[in-house]
Coordinates of C-alpha atoms and ligand atoms in Angstrom, one line a residue:
M921 CA 32.4 50.0 84.5
N922 CA 33.4 52.8 82.0
R923 CA 32.0 56.3 81.9
W924 CA 29.2 55.5 79.5
Q925 CA 28.1 52.4 81.4
E926 CA 28.0 54.4 84.6
M927 CA 25.9 57.0 82.9
Y928 CA 23.6 54.2 81.6
R929 CA 23.2 52.9 85.2
Q930 CA 22.3 56.4 86.5
K931 CA 19.7 57.0 83.7
L932 CA 18.0 53.6 84.0
A933 CA 14.4 53.8 85.3
S934 CA 11.1 52.0 84.9
P935 CA 8.7 53.0 82.1
E936 CA 6.2 54.3 84.8
E937 CA 8.9 56.5 86.4
I938 CA 9.9 57.9 83.0
V939 CA 6.4 58.9 81.9
R940 CA 5.8 60.7 85.1
G941 CA 7.7 63.6 83.5
I942 CA 5.2 63.9 80.6
G943 CA 2.2 66.2 81.2
S944 CA -1.0 67.3 79.5
G945 CA -0.5 68.8 76.1
A946 CA 2.9 67.1 75.5
I947 CA 3.8 66.4 71.9
C948 CA 5.5 63.0 71.8
A949 CA 7.3 61.7 68.8
S950 CA 8.1 58.1 68.2
T951 CA 10.3 56.6 65.4
C952 CA 8.5 54.5 62.8
A953 CA 7.2 51.0 62.8
L954 CA 9.2 48.7 65.1
G955 CA 11.0 51.7 66.7
E956 CA 7.9 52.5 68.7
P957 CA 8.7 52.3 72.4
V958 CA 6.0 49.9 73.4
A959 CA 6.4 49.9 77.2
L960 CA 6.8 53.7 77.3
A961 CA 3.8 54.4 75.0
Q962 CA 1.7 52.0 77.0
A963 CA 2.8 53.4 80.4
L964 CA 2.0 56.9 79.1
A965 CA -1.5 55.9 77.9
E966 CA -2.2 54.3 81.3
R967 CA -0.9 57.4 83.2
V968 CA -3.0 59.6 80.9
E969 CA -6.2 57.7 81.7
R970 CA -5.4 57.2 85.4
E971 CA -4.4 60.7 86.1
G972 CA -6.8 62.5 83.8
L973 CA -4.2 64.1 81.5
T974 CA -5.5 65.7 78.3
G975 CA -4.2 66.7 74.9
V976 CA -1.2 64.4 74.8
T977 CA -0.3 63.5 71.2
H978 CA 1.7 60.5 70.1
H979 CA 3.1 60.9 66.6
M980 CA 4.4 58.0 64.6
L981 CA 4.4 56.4 61.2
L982 CA 3.2 52.8 60.7
T983 CA 1.9 51.5 64.0
L984 CA 2.6 47.8 64.1
Q985 CA 1.3 47.2 67.7
N986 CA -2.2 47.7 69.1
L987 CA -1.6 49.8 72.2
K988 CA -3.9 51.5 74.6
Y989 CA -3.8 54.9 73.0
L990 CA -5.7 53.6 70.0
E991 CA -8.6 52.4 72.1
P992 CA -12.0 54.2 71.8
G993 CA -12.3 56.7 74.6
M994 CA -8.7 57.8 74.5
D995 CA -9.4 60.7 72.0
G996 CA -9.0 64.0 73.6
K997 CA -6.8 62.4 76.3
M998 CA -4.0 60.8 74.2
N999 CA -4.4 61.3 70.5
H1000 CA -2.5 59.4 67.9
V1001 CA -1.2 61.3 64.8
A1002 CA -0.5 58.8 62.1
W1003 CA 2.1 59.7 59.5
F1004 CA 1.2 56.5 57.6
T1005 CA -1.9 54.6 58.7
S1006 CA -1.4 50.9 59.3
G1007 CA -4.1 48.3 60.0
F1008 CA -4.1 49.1 63.8
A1009 CA -4.3 52.9 63.4
R1010 CA -6.7 52.9 60.4
K1011 CA -10.0 52.5 62.3
A1012 CA -9.1 55.3 64.7
V1013 CA -8.2 57.6 61.8
Q1014 CA -11.3 56.7 59.8
E1015 CA -13.5 57.2 62.8
G1016 CA -11.9 60.6 63.6
R1017 CA -10.4 59.4 66.9
A1018 CA -6.9 59.8 65.5
D1019 CA -5.4 62.4 63.2
F1020 CA -3.3 62.0 60.1
M1021 CA -0.3 63.9 58.8
P1022 CA 0.0 64.3 55.0
C1023 CA 3.6 64.3 53.8
Y1024 CA 6.1 62.8 51.5
Y1025 CA 8.2 60.4 53.6
K1026 CA 11.4 62.1 52.5
D1027 CA 10.1 65.4 54.1
A1028 CA 9.4 63.9 57.5
P1029 CA 12.8 64.8 59.0
M1030 CA 12.4 68.4 57.7
F1031 CA 8.9 68.6 59.3
W1032 CA 10.5 67.6 62.7
R1033 CA 13.4 70.1 62.3
E1034 CA 11.3 73.0 61.1
L1035 CA 7.5 72.6 61.5
V1036 CA 6.6 70.4 64.4
A1037 CA 8.7 70.4 67.5
A1038 CA 8.5 67.4 69.8
D1039 CA 8.5 67.9 73.6
V1040 CA 9.3 64.2 74.0
F1041 CA 11.2 61.9 71.7
Y1042 CA 11.1 58.2 72.5
A1043 CA 12.2 55.1 70.7
T1044 CA 13.1 51.5 70.9
V1045 CA 16.8 51.0 70.2
S1046 CA 19.3 48.2 70.4
P1047 CA 21.6 47.7 73.5
M1048 CA 24.4 50.3 74.1
D1049 CA 27.9 49.5 72.8
K1050 CA 31.0 50.1 74.9
H1051 CA 31.4 53.6 73.4
G1052 CA 27.9 54.7 74.6
W1053 CA 26.0 54.4 71.3
F1054 CA 22.6 52.8 70.6
S1055 CA 21.6 51.8 67.1
F1056 CA 18.2 52.8 65.8
G1057 CA 18.1 49.3 64.5
V1058 CA 15.3 48.6 61.9
S1059 CA 13.8 52.1 62.4
A1060 CA 16.4 54.6 61.2
S1061 CA 14.2 56.9 59.2
V1062 CA 13.4 60.0 61.4
G1063 CA 14.7 59.5 64.9
R1064 CA 17.7 61.9 64.7
A1065 CA 15.5 64.6 63.3
Q1066 CA 12.8 64.1 65.9
L1067 CA 15.2 64.3 68.8
S1068 CA 17.0 67.3 67.4
R1069 CA 14.5 69.7 69.0
A1070 CA 13.0 67.5 71.7
K1071 CA 13.1 68.8 75.3
K1072 CA 13.3 65.2 76.7
V1073 CA 14.8 62.1 75.1
F1074 CA 13.8 58.7 76.4
L1075 CA 15.0 55.3 75.1
E1076 CA 13.6 51.8 75.5
V1077 CA 16.4 49.3 75.1
N1078 CA 15.4 46.0 73.6
E1079 CA 18.1 43.3 73.1
Y1080 CA 15.9 41.9 70.3
M1081 CA 16.3 45.1 68.2
P1082 CA 19.1 44.3 65.7
R1083 CA 22.1 46.5 65.8
T1084 CA 22.2 47.8 62.3
H1085 CA 25.0 49.5 60.4
G1086 CA 24.9 52.8 58.6
S1087 CA 24.6 56.3 60.1
Q1088 CA 21.7 56.3 62.6
F1089 CA 22.8 56.1 66.3
V1090 CA 22.1 58.0 69.5
H1091 CA 24.6 58.5 72.3
I1092 CA 23.9 58.0 76.0
S1093 CA 25.0 61.6 76.7
E1094 CA 22.0 62.8 74.6
V1095 CA 19.5 60.8 76.6
D1096 CA 17.5 61.8 79.7
A1097 CA 16.3 58.4 80.8
I1098 CA 16.3 54.7 79.7
C1099 CA 14.2 51.7 80.4
E1100 CA 14.7 48.1 79.4
N1101 CA 12.1 46.0 77.7
N1102 CA 13.4 42.8 76.1
R1103 CA 10.7 41.4 73.9
P1104 CA 10.8 39.8 70.5
L1105 CA 10.0 42.2 67.7
V1106 CA 6.6 41.9 66.0
E1107 CA 6.8 39.8 62.9
L1108 CA 4.8 40.6 59.7
K1109 CA 2.8 37.7 58.4
E1110 CA 3.4 37.1 54.7
A1111 CA 0.2 36.6 52.7
P1112 CA 0.6 33.6 50.3
L1113 CA 1.2 34.8 46.7
T1114 CA -1.9 34.6 44.4
E1115 CA -1.7 33.7 40.7
Q1116 CA -2.3 37.4 39.9
D1117 CA 0.6 38.4 42.1
K1118 CA 2.8 36.0 40.2
T1119 CA 1.6 37.2 36.8
I1120 CA 2.2 40.8 37.8
G1121 CA 5.6 39.9 39.3
N1122 CA 6.7 38.3 36.1
Y1123 CA 5.6 41.2 33.9
I1124 CA 7.7 43.6 36.0
A1125 CA 10.7 41.3 36.3
E1126 CA 10.8 41.0 32.5
L1127 CA 11.4 44.7 32.3
I1128 CA 14.1 44.8 34.9
P1129 CA 17.6 44.5 33.5
D1130 CA 20.6 42.7 35.2
E1131 CA 22.6 45.2 37.3
A1132 CA 19.5 47.3 38.0
T1133 CA 19.1 48.8 41.5
I1134 CA 15.7 48.2 42.9
Q1135 CA 13.2 49.5 45.5
L1136 CA 10.4 47.4 46.6
G1137 CA 7.4 48.8 48.5
I1138 CA 5.0 47.4 51.0
G1139 CA 2.5 44.6 50.3
G1140 CA 2.3 41.2 48.6
M1141 CA 3.0 42.3 45.1
P1142 CA 6.5 43.6 45.7
N1143 CA 7.4 40.2 47.2
A1144 CA 6.0 38.5 44.1
V1145 CA 8.4 40.7 42.1
A1146 CA 11.3 39.7 44.4
Q1147 CA 10.6 36.0 43.6
A1148 CA 10.5 36.6 39.9
L1149 CA 13.8 38.4 40.1
R1150 CA 15.7 35.2 41.1
V1151 CA 16.9 34.7 37.6
K1152 CA 18.7 38.1 37.4
R1153 CA 22.4 39.0 38.0
D1154 CA 24.1 41.7 40.1
L1155 CA 21.1 43.6 41.3
G1156 CA 21.5 46.4 43.8
I1157 CA 19.1 47.5 46.6
H1158 CA 18.3 51.1 47.6
S1159 CA 14.9 51.0 49.2
E1160 CA 13.1 52.9 51.9
M1161 CA 11.8 49.6 53.3
F1162 CA 14.0 46.5 53.5
T1163 CA 11.7 43.6 52.7
E1164 CA 11.6 39.9 53.3
G1165 CA 12.1 39.1 49.6
M1166 CA 15.4 41.1 49.7
V1167 CA 16.9 38.6 52.2
D1168 CA 16.2 35.8 49.7
L1169 CA 17.7 37.8 46.8
I1170 CA 20.9 38.5 48.8
E1171 CA 21.3 35.0 50.0
A1172 CA 20.7 33.6 46.5
G1173 CA 23.6 35.8 45.2
V1174 CA 21.2 37.7 42.9
V1175 CA 21.8 41.0 44.8
T1176 CA 25.5 41.8 44.9
N1177 CA 25.3 45.6 44.9
R1178 CA 28.5 45.4 42.8
K1179 CA 27.3 47.7 40.1
K1180 CA 25.8 50.4 42.1
N1181 CA 27.1 53.9 41.3
I1182 CA 27.0 54.8 45.0
H1183 CA 27.1 52.6 48.1
A1184 CA 28.7 49.8 46.0
H1185 CA 28.6 46.5 47.8
K1186 CA 26.0 47.7 50.3
S1187 CA 22.2 47.4 50.4
V1188 CA 20.7 50.7 51.6
A1189 CA 17.4 51.1 53.5
S1190 CA 15.8 53.3 56.1
F1191 CA 13.5 50.9 58.0
A1192 CA 12.6 47.2 57.9
A1193 CA 9.8 45.0 59.1
G1194 CA 9.4 41.2 58.4
S1195 CA 10.3 38.0 60.1
K1196 CA 12.7 37.0 62.9
R1197 CA 14.9 35.5 60.1
M1198 CA 15.1 39.0 58.6
Y1199 CA 15.9 40.6 62.0
D1200 CA 18.7 38.0 62.6
F1201 CA 20.0 38.7 59.1
L1202 CA 20.2 42.4 59.7
N1203 CA 21.9 42.2 63.1
D1204 CA 25.5 43.4 62.9
N1205 CA 25.4 43.0 59.1
P1206 CA 27.8 45.4 57.4
G1207 CA 26.2 44.5 54.0
V1208 CA 23.1 46.5 54.8
E1209 CA 23.3 50.2 55.7
F1210 CA 20.5 52.1 57.3
H1211 CA 20.3 55.9 56.6
P1212 CA 17.7 58.6 57.4
I1213 CA 14.7 58.9 55.1
D1214 CA 15.6 62.4 53.8
Y1215 CA 18.8 60.8 52.3
V1216 CA 17.5 57.4 51.2
N1217 CA 14.3 58.8 49.6
D1218 CA 15.9 61.9 48.1
P1219 CA 15.0 61.7 44.4
N1220 CA 18.5 63.1 43.5
I1221 CA 20.2 60.4 45.5
I1222 CA 17.9 57.7 43.9
G1223 CA 18.5 59.2 40.5
R1224 CA 22.3 58.8 40.8
H1225 CA 21.8 55.0 40.4
D1226 CA 21.7 53.9 36.7
N1227 CA 18.8 51.6 35.8
F1228 CA 16.9 52.4 39.0
V1229 CA 13.6 50.5 39.2
S1230 CA 10.9 51.3 41.8
I1231 CA 8.0 49.0 42.4
N1232 CA 5.0 49.9 44.5
A1233 CA 1.4 49.1 44.8
T1234 CA -1.6 51.4 44.2
L1235 CA -5.4 51.2 44.8
E1236 CA -7.0 53.0 41.9
V1237 CA -5.8 54.8 38.7
D1238 CA -7.9 57.1 36.5
L1239 CA -7.7 57.2 32.7
I1240 CA -5.3 60.2 32.6
G1241 CA -2.9 58.4 35.0
Q1242 CA -3.6 59.8 38.5
A1243 CA -3.0 57.2 41.1
C1244 CA -4.6 56.9 44.5
S1245 CA -2.5 54.7 46.6
E1246 CA -3.6 55.7 50.1
S1247 CA -7.4 56.2 50.4
L1248 CA -10.6 54.4 49.5
G1249 CA -12.6 57.5 48.4
P1250 CA -12.1 60.0 51.2
S1251 CA -11.3 57.3 53.8
Q1252 CA -7.6 57.2 54.6
F1253 CA -6.2 53.7 54.1
S1254 CA -2.4 54.1 54.4
G1255 CA -0.3 57.1 53.4
T1256 CA 1.9 58.5 50.7
G1257 CA 5.0 57.0 52.2
G1258 CA 7.9 57.1 49.8
Q1259 CA 6.0 56.2 46.7
V1260 CA 6.3 59.5 45.0
D1261 CA 9.9 60.0 46.2
F1262 CA 10.8 56.8 44.4
V1263 CA 8.7 57.4 41.3
R1264 CA 10.5 60.8 40.9
G1265 CA 13.9 59.3 41.8
A1266 CA 13.5 56.6 39.2
G1267 CA 12.5 59.3 36.7
L1268 CA 15.9 61.0 37.3
S1269 CA 17.9 57.8 36.8
K1270 CA 19.6 56.9 33.5
G1271 CA 17.5 54.0 32.3
G1272 CA 15.2 54.3 35.3
K1273 CA 11.6 53.0 35.5
S1274 CA 8.8 53.0 38.0
F1275 CA 5.9 50.6 38.3
L1276 CA 2.6 51.0 40.2
A1277 CA 1.0 47.6 40.4
M1278 CA -2.6 46.5 41.3
Y1279 CA -5.1 43.9 40.5
S1280 CA -7.4 45.1 37.8
T1281 CA -10.5 44.7 40.1
A1282 CA -11.5 44.7 43.7
K1283 CA -14.3 43.0 45.6
N1284 CA -14.7 39.8 43.6
D1285 CA -14.5 41.5 40.2
T1286 CA -17.3 43.9 41.0
I1287 CA -15.2 47.1 41.0
S1288 CA -12.7 48.1 38.3
K1289 CA -9.6 49.7 39.8
I1290 CA -9.0 51.5 36.6
K1291 CA -11.6 54.3 36.6
P1292 CA -12.7 57.0 34.2
V1293 CA -12.1 59.5 37.1
L1294 CA -10.9 58.7 40.6
T1295 CA -13.6 57.9 43.1
E1296 CA -14.9 61.1 44.7
G1297 CA -12.8 62.1 47.6
S1298 CA -9.8 60.0 46.7
H1299 CA -6.4 61.3 47.7
V1300 CA -4.1 61.6 44.7
T1301 CA -0.8 60.0 45.6
C1302 CA 1.1 60.0 42.4
S1303 CA 0.2 62.7 39.9
K1304 CA -0.3 62.2 36.2
N1305 CA 3.0 64.1 35.6
D1306 CA 5.0 61.7 37.7
I1307 CA 3.5 58.3 36.9
D1308 CA 5.5 56.0 34.6
C1309 CA 4.1 52.4 34.3
V1310 CA 0.9 50.9 35.6
V1311 CA 0.7 47.0 35.9
T1312 CA -2.2 44.7 36.3
E1313 CA -2.6 41.0 35.7
Y1314 CA -3.5 42.0 32.1
G1315 CA -0.2 43.7 31.3
V1316 CA 1.9 46.8 31.6
A1317 CA 0.7 50.3 30.5
K1318 CA 3.6 52.7 29.9
L1319 CA 2.1 56.1 30.5
K1320 CA 5.1 58.4 30.6
G1321 CA 5.6 60.2 27.2
K1322 CA 2.1 59.3 26.2
T1323 CA -0.8 61.8 25.5
A1324 CA -4.0 61.7 27.4
S1325 CA -5.7 59.8 24.6
Q1326 CA -2.8 57.2 24.4
R1327 CA -2.9 56.8 28.1
A1328 CA -6.6 56.1 28.2
K1329 CA -6.2 53.4 25.5
A1330 CA -3.2 51.9 27.3
L1331 CA -5.0 51.7 30.6
I1332 CA -8.2 50.3 29.1
A1333 CA -6.1 47.6 27.5
I1334 CA -4.9 46.4 31.0
A1335 CA -8.4 46.8 32.6
H1336 CA -10.4 43.6 33.4
P1337 CA -12.1 42.6 30.1
K1338 CA -15.6 42.9 31.6
F1339 CA -15.0 46.6 32.2
R1340 CA -13.2 47.6 29.0
E1341 CA -16.4 48.5 27.0
E1342 CA -17.7 50.6 29.8
L1343 CA -14.4 52.4 30.2
T1344 CA -14.2 53.0 26.5
R1345 CA -17.6 54.7 26.5
A1346 CA -16.6 56.8 29.5
A1347 CA -13.3 57.8 27.8
Q1348 CA -15.4 58.9 24.8
K1349 CA -17.7 61.0 27.0
L1350 CA -14.6 62.6 28.5
H1351 CA -13.3 63.3 25.0
L1352 CA -10.2 61.3 25.8
I1353 CA -10.8 59.0 22.7
P1354 CA -12.9 59.5 19.6
Ligands
COA1093 N1 -12.0 50.1 45.4 C1 -12.5 49.4 46.5 N2 -11.8 48.6 47.3 C2 -10.5 48.4 47.0 C3 -9.9 49.2 45.9 C4 -10.7 50.0 45.1 N3 -10.2 50.7 44.1 N4 -8.6 48.8 45.9 C5 -8.4 47.9 46.8 N5 -9.5 47.7 47.5 C6 -9.7 46.8 48.7 C7 -9.1 45.5 48.4 O1 -10.0 44.6 47.8 C8 -8.7 45.0 49.8 O2 -9.9 44.6 50.4 P1 -9.9 43.3 51.4 O3 -9.0 43.7 52.5 O4 -11.3 43.2 51.7 O5 -9.3 42.2 50.5 C9 -8.3 46.3 50.5 O6 -8.9 47.4 49.7 C10 -6.8 46.6 50.4 O7 -6.3 46.5 49.1 P2 -4.9 45.8 48.7 O8 -4.7 46.0 47.3 O9 -4.9 44.4 49.3 O10 -3.9 46.7 49.6 P3 -2.4 46.3 50.2 O11 -2.5 46.0 51.6 O12 -1.7 45.4 49.2 O13 -1.8 47.8 50.1 C11 -1.4 50.0 49.1 C12 -1.7 48.5 48.9 C13 -1.4 50.7 47.8 C14 -2.5 50.6 50.0 C15 0.0 50.1 49.8 O14 1.0 49.5 49.0 C16 0.3 51.5 50.1 O15 -0.1 52.0 51.1 N6 1.0 52.2 49.2 C17 1.4 53.6 49.4 C18 2.7 53.8 50.0 C19 3.8 53.3 49.2 O16 3.7 52.8 48.1 N7 5.0 53.4 49.8 C20 6.2 52.9 49.1 C21 7.3 52.4 49.9 S1 7.0 51.3 51.3

């Protein structure tokens, strides 16, 4: 047994033993998505309830597991702070039982270093190597920043967490205690692609040149784009999230990363969530590097790639080009994530473009997602000054470089036909068009 293995043995404990050291009022920070330490967070929530602790907060971005701290009745005892609301955390945030942290994803590490200090940092990591290092696996975005000021560092080792390459590791000497919890990672279910998804995917793919570097966001539409990209050559990947469609593009030889100006021959990402097939693909794969989010999402780094194309989804766009991608009215739905980071980065890239995609309508064609003004209370994600192209199943509206009046006309042209007249009248009332 070498020195690091001996240290590992000494620090090994059960989740229940570890959380005994966390008291009322503790600020606990977990890494994003699949990096959440499930056994520790659950043991903590149980201890909080059993022993009557109060004011414990559990910060994380994109909760993919439904744990006890999200249950009604836990507010005031153990409060979740969502940095991006997922399906599981959404209800708690919308009902005021959980809190929400507005931020650009690229700024999250800075928040942890300068604005919000964690008492406890905890994360799921892959097993330790012989040199004493654990990989942050598919959750490399914020961990190092979160632990930089934490008073206690706890790791949950899971042999199913892929050991990923790149820059994000934590050493046994930095850790206070470790537990083991070997359980398969949650898999995201892919919704089948609709005809609208395919149409939108094809519109966008037509505008992506060979040798472009791409970022794909969260949701069904980015996967439709990935499918439509199968006819391209020598694409590169630089994306906050590594997605299922990217595995197909790499395996099909469409993504080679050969033409990237930086990180040539490597796909670059900061976190991943998908299927077991994807997790197996990422395990010990030197072709994919994981780096922290303040690097991957830095618009200046993104902008160093020529022909950078960013593709994300949105919920509502008004006639001047403000996009709400994270709330339905005032009700928080998701978060800003890296959308704006990538829209701005693509704007700095030579030949770069960004697309915000959505169906033209919601709720069985009863609501137009192109609106004269955003629904009252909507959170503006992408400002009119940053937005580039908006895509629906009726086409692409290029907004950047267009006047307010030209924007209104371009957007009305890709609205659902049944709403175009109404939108035109509204645009006239707003003096956007004569
Ligand atoms: N008015 C009313 N309802 C609307 C609506 C609108 N303008 N827009 C969408 N909806 C409804 C949909 O009909 C759907 O309802 P359903 O669940 O009953 O079918 C629901 O709201 C969700 O909309 P949908 O378009 O399916 O959302 P999605 O799961 O594909 O997610 C975003 C889309 C925009 C929320 C998501 O991509 C996001 O959070 N983006 C911001 C962050 C980001 O882009 N990060 C980038 C890198 S990962």
